[in-house]
PDB file of C-alpha atoms in Angstrom:
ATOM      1  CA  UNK F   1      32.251   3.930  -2.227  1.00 44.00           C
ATOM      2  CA  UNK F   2      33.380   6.079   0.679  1.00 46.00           C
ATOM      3  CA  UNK F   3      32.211   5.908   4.148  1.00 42.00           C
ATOM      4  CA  UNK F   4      31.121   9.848   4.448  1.00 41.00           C
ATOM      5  CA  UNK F   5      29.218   9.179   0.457  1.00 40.00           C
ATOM      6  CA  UNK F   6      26.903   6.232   2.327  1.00 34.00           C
ATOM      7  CA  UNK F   7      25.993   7.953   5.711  1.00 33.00           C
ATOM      8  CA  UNK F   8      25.423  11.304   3.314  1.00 30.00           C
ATOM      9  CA  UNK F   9      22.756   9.083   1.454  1.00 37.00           C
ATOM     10  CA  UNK F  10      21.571   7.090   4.255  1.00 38.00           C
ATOM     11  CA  UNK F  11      20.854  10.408   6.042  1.00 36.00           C
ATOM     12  CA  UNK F  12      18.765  11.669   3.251  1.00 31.00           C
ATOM     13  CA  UNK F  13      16.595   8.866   3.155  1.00 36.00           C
ATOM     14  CA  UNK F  14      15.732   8.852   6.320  1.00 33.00           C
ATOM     15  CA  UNK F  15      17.172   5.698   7.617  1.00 33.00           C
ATOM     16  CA  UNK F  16      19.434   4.228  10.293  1.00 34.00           C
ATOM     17  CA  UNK F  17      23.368   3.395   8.797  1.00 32.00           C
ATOM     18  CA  UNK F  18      23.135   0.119  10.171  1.00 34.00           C
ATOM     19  CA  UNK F  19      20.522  -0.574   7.665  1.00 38.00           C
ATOM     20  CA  UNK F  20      23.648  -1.229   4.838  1.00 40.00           C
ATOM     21  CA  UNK F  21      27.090  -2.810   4.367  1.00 41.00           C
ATOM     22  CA  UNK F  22      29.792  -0.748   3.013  1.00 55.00           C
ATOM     23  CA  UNK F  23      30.666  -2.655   0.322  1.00 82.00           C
ATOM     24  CA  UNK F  24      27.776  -5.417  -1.342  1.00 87.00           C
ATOM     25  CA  UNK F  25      28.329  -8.834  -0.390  1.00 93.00           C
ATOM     26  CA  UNK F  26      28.210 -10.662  -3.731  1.00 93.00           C
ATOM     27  CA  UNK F  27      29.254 -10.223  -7.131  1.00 91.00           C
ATOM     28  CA  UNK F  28      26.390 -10.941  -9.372  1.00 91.00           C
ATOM     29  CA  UNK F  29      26.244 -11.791 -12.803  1.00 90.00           C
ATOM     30  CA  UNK F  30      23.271 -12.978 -15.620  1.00 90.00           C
ATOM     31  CA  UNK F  31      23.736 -14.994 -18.823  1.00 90.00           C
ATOM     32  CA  UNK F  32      21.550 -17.795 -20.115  1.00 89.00           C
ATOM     33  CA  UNK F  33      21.715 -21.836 -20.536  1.00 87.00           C
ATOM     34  CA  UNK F  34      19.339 -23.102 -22.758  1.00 86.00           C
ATOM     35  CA  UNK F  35      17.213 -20.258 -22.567  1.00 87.00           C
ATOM     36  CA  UNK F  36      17.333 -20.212 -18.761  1.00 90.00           C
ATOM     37  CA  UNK F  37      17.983 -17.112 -17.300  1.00 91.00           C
ATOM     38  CA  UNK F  38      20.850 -17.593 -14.755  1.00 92.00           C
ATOM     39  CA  UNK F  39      21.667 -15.521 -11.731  1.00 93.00           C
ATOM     40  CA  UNK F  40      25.153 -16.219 -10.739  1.00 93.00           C
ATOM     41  CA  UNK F  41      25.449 -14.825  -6.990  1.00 93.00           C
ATOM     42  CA  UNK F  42      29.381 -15.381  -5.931  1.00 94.00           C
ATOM     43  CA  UNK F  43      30.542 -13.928  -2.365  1.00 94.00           C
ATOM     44  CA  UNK F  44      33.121 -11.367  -2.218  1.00 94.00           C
ATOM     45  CA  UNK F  45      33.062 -11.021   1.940  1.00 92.00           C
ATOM     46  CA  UNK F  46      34.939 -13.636   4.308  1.00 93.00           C
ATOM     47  CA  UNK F  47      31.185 -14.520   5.718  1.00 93.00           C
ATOM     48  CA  UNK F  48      27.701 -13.754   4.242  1.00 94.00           C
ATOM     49  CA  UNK F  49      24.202 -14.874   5.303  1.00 94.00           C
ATOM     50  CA  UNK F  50      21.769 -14.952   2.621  1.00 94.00           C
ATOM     51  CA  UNK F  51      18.540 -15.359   3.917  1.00 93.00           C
ATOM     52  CA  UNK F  52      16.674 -14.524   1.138  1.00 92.00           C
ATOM     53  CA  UNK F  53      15.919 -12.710  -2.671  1.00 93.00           C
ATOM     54  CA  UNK F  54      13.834 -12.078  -5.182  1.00 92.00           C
ATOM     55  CA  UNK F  55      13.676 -11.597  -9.092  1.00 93.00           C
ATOM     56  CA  UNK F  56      12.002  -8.281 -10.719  1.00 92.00           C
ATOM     57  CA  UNK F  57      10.888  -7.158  -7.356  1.00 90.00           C
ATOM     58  CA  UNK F  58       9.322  -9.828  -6.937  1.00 91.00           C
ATOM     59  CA  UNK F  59       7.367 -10.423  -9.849  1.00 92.00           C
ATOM     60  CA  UNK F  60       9.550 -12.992 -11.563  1.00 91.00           C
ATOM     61  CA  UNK F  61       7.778 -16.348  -9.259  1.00 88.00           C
ATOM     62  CA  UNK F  62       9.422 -19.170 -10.971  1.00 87.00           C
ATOM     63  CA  UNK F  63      13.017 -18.855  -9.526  1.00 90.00           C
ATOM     64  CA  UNK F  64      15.314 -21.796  -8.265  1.00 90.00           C
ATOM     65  CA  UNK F  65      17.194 -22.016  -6.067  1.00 88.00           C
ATOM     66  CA  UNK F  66      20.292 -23.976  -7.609  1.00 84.00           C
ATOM     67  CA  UNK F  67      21.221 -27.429  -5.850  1.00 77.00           C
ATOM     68  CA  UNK F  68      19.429 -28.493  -2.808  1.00 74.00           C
ATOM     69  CA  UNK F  69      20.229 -25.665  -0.732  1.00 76.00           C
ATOM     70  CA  UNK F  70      18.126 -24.628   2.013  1.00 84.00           C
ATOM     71  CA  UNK F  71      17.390 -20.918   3.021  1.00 90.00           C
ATOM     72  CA  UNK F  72      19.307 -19.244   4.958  1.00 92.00           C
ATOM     73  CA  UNK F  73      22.926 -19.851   3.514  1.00 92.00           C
ATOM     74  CA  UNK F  74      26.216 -19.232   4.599  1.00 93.00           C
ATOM     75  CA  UNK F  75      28.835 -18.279   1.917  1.00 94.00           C
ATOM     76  CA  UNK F  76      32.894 -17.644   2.309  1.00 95.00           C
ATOM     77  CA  UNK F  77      35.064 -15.236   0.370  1.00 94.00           C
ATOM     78  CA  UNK F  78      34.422 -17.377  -3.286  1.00 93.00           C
ATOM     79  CA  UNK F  79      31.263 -19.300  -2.767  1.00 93.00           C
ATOM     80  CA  UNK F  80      28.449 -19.525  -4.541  1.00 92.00           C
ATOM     81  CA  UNK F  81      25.146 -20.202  -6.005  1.00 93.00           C
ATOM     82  CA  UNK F  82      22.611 -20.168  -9.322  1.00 92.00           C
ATOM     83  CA  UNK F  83      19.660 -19.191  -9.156  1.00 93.00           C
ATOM     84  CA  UNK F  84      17.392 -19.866 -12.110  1.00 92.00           C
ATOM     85  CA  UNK F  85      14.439 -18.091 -13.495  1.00 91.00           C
ATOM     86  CA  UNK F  86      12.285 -19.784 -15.943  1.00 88.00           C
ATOM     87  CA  UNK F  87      10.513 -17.686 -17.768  1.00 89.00           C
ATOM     88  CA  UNK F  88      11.639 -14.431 -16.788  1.00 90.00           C
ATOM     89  CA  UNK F  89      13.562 -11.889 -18.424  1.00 90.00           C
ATOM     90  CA  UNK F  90      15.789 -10.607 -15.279  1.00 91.00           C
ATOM     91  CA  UNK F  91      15.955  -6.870 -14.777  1.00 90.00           C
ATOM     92  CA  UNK F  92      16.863  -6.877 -10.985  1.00 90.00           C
ATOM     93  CA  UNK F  93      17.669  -9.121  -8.017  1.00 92.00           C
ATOM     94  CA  UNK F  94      17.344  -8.415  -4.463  1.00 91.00           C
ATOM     95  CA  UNK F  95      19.332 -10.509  -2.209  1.00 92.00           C
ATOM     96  CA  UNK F  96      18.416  -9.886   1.885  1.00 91.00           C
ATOM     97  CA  UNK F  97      22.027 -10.714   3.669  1.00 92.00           C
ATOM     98  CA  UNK F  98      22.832 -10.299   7.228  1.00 92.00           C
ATOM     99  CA  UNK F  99      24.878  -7.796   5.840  1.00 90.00           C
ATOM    100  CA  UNK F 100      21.638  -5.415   4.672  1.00 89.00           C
ATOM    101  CA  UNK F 101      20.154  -5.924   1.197  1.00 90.00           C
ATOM    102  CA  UNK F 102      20.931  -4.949  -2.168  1.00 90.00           C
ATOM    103  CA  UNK F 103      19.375  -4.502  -5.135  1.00 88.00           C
ATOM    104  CA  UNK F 104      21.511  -5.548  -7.941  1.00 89.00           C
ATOM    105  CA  UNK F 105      19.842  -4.585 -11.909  1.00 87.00           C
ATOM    106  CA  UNK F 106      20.682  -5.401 -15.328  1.00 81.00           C
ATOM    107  CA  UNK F 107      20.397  -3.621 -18.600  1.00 68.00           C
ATOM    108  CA  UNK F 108      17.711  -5.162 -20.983  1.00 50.00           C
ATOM    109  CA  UNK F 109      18.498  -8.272 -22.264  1.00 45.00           C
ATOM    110  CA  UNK F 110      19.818 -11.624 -19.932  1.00 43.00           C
ATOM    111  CA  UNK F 111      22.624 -11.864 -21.607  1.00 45.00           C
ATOM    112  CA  UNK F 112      25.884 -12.329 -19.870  1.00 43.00           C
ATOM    113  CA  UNK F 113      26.702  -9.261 -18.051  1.00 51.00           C
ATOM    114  CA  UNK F 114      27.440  -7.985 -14.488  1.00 56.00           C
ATOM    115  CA  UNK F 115      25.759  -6.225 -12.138  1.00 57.00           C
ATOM    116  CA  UNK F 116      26.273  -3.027  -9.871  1.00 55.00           C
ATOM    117  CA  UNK F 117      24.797  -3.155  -6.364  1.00 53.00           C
ATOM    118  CA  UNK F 118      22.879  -0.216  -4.666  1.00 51.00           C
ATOM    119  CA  UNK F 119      21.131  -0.822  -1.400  1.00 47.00           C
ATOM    120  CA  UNK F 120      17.685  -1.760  -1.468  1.00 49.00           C
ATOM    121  CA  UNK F 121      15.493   1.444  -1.064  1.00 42.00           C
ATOM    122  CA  UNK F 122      13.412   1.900   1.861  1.00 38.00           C
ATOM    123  CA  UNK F 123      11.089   4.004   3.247  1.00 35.00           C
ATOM    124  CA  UNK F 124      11.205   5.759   6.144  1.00 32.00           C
ATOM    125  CA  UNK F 125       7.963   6.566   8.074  1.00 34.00           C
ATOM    126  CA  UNK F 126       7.383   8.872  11.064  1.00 33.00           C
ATOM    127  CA  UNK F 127       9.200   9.068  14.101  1.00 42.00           C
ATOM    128  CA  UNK F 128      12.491   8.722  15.708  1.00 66.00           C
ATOM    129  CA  UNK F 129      15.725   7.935  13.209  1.00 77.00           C
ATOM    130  CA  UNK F 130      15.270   4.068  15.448  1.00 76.00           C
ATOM    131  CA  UNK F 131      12.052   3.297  14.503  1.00 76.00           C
ATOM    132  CA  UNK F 132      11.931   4.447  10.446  1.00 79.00           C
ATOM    133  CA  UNK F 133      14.870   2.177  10.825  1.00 82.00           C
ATOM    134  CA  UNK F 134      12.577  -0.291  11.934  1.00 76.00           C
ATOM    135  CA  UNK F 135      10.263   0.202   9.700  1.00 75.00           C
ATOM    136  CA  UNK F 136      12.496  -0.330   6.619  1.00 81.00           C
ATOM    137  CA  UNK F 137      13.733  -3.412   7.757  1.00 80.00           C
ATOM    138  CA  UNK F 138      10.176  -4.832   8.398  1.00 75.00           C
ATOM    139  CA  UNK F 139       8.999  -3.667   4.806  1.00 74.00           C
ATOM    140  CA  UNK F 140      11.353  -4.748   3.105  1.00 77.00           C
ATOM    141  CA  UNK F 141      11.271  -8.130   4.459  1.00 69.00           C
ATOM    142  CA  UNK F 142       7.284  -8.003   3.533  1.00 65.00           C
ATOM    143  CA  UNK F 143       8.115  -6.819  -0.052  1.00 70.00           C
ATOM    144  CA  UNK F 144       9.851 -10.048  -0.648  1.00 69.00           C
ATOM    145  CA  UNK F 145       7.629 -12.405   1.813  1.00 64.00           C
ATOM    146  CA  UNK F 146      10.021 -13.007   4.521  1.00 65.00           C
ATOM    147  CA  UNK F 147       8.458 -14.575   7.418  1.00 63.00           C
ATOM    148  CA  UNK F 148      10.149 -11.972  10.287  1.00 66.00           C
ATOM    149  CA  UNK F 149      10.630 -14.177  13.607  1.00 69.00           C
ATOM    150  CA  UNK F 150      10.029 -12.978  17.162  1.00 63.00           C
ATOM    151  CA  UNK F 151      14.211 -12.863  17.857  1.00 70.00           C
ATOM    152  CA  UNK F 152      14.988 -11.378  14.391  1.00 73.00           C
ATOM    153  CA  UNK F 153      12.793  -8.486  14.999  1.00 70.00           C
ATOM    154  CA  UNK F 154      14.245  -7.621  18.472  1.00 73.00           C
ATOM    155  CA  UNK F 155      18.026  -8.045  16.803  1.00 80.00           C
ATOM    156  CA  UNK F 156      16.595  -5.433  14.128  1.00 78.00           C
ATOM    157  CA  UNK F 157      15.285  -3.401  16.864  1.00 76.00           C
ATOM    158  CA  UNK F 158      18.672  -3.602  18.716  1.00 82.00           C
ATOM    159  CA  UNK F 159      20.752  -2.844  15.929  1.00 83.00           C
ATOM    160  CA  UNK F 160      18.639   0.341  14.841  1.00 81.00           C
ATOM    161  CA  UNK F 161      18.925   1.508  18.611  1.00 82.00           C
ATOM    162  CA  UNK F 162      15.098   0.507  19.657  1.00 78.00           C
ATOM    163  CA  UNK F 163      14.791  -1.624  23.041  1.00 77.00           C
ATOM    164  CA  UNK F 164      14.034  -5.090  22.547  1.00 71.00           C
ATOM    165  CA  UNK F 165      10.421  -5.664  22.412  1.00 58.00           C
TER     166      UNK F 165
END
């Protein structure tokens, strides 16, 4: 995707361009194992933080975390992880990166197939281009329960051109 296509639709939402990566961060794929749903997330960027995701927007609460990998993790151009959802029939994942977050969906079955990514919408909310910024950062990270702490908030702040707080 071109540069000029992602500020045109960052613009028209309403939200800051440092809000998204050019390019997603992972490849992402779903097939099954044992009648597991399987989320294969595998990084395509030289360094990737994920810090967190979710499974049908959240509503998909019995998702694993493959290995015994704490949150957040660092990935290289190859790595990668499972994650595994019992008892769900993926439609979408969300992964929150360092990078921005992306919203990756599937068609309807969890059979093996790939995914295209498209950043996570947000909403924008009244004010200055800085603080809808702001604003979509801090929702999203409520949509999928991430605990926001004191210094992450003023980085967000910084990087969507707000003074620290």
């Amino acid at each position: 995707m071109k540069i000029q296509q992602v500020l045109l639709a960052i613009g028209l939402a309403g939200v800051c361009a440092s809000s998204f990566a050019d390019e997603a961060p992972f490849d992402v794929s779903l097939y099954t194992e044992q009648g597991v749903p399987i989320v294969l997330l595998e990084s395509v960027t030289n360094e990737v933080v994920l810090t967190d995701f979710n499974v049908n927007r959240g509503n998909c609460k019995n998702v694993k975390l493959g290995g015994i990998y704490p949150l957040p993790l660092t990935f290289k151009f190859g790595d990668g992880v499972k994650l595994f959802a019992h008892m769900c029939s993926v439609k979408e994942v969300t992964v929150v990166t360092n990078l921005g977050t992306y919203a990756y969906s599937f068609g309807r079955t969890a059979g093996s197939s790939a995914a295209q990514a498209q950043p996570a919408p947000a909403r924008s909310s009244a004010g200055s281009k800085g603080q809808a910024c702001l604003d979509a950062r801090i929702d999203e990270a409520q949509r999928v329960g991430y605990a926001i702490r004191y210094d992450v908030m003023n980085e967000w702040r910084e990087e969507c051109g707000l003074p620290p707080d």
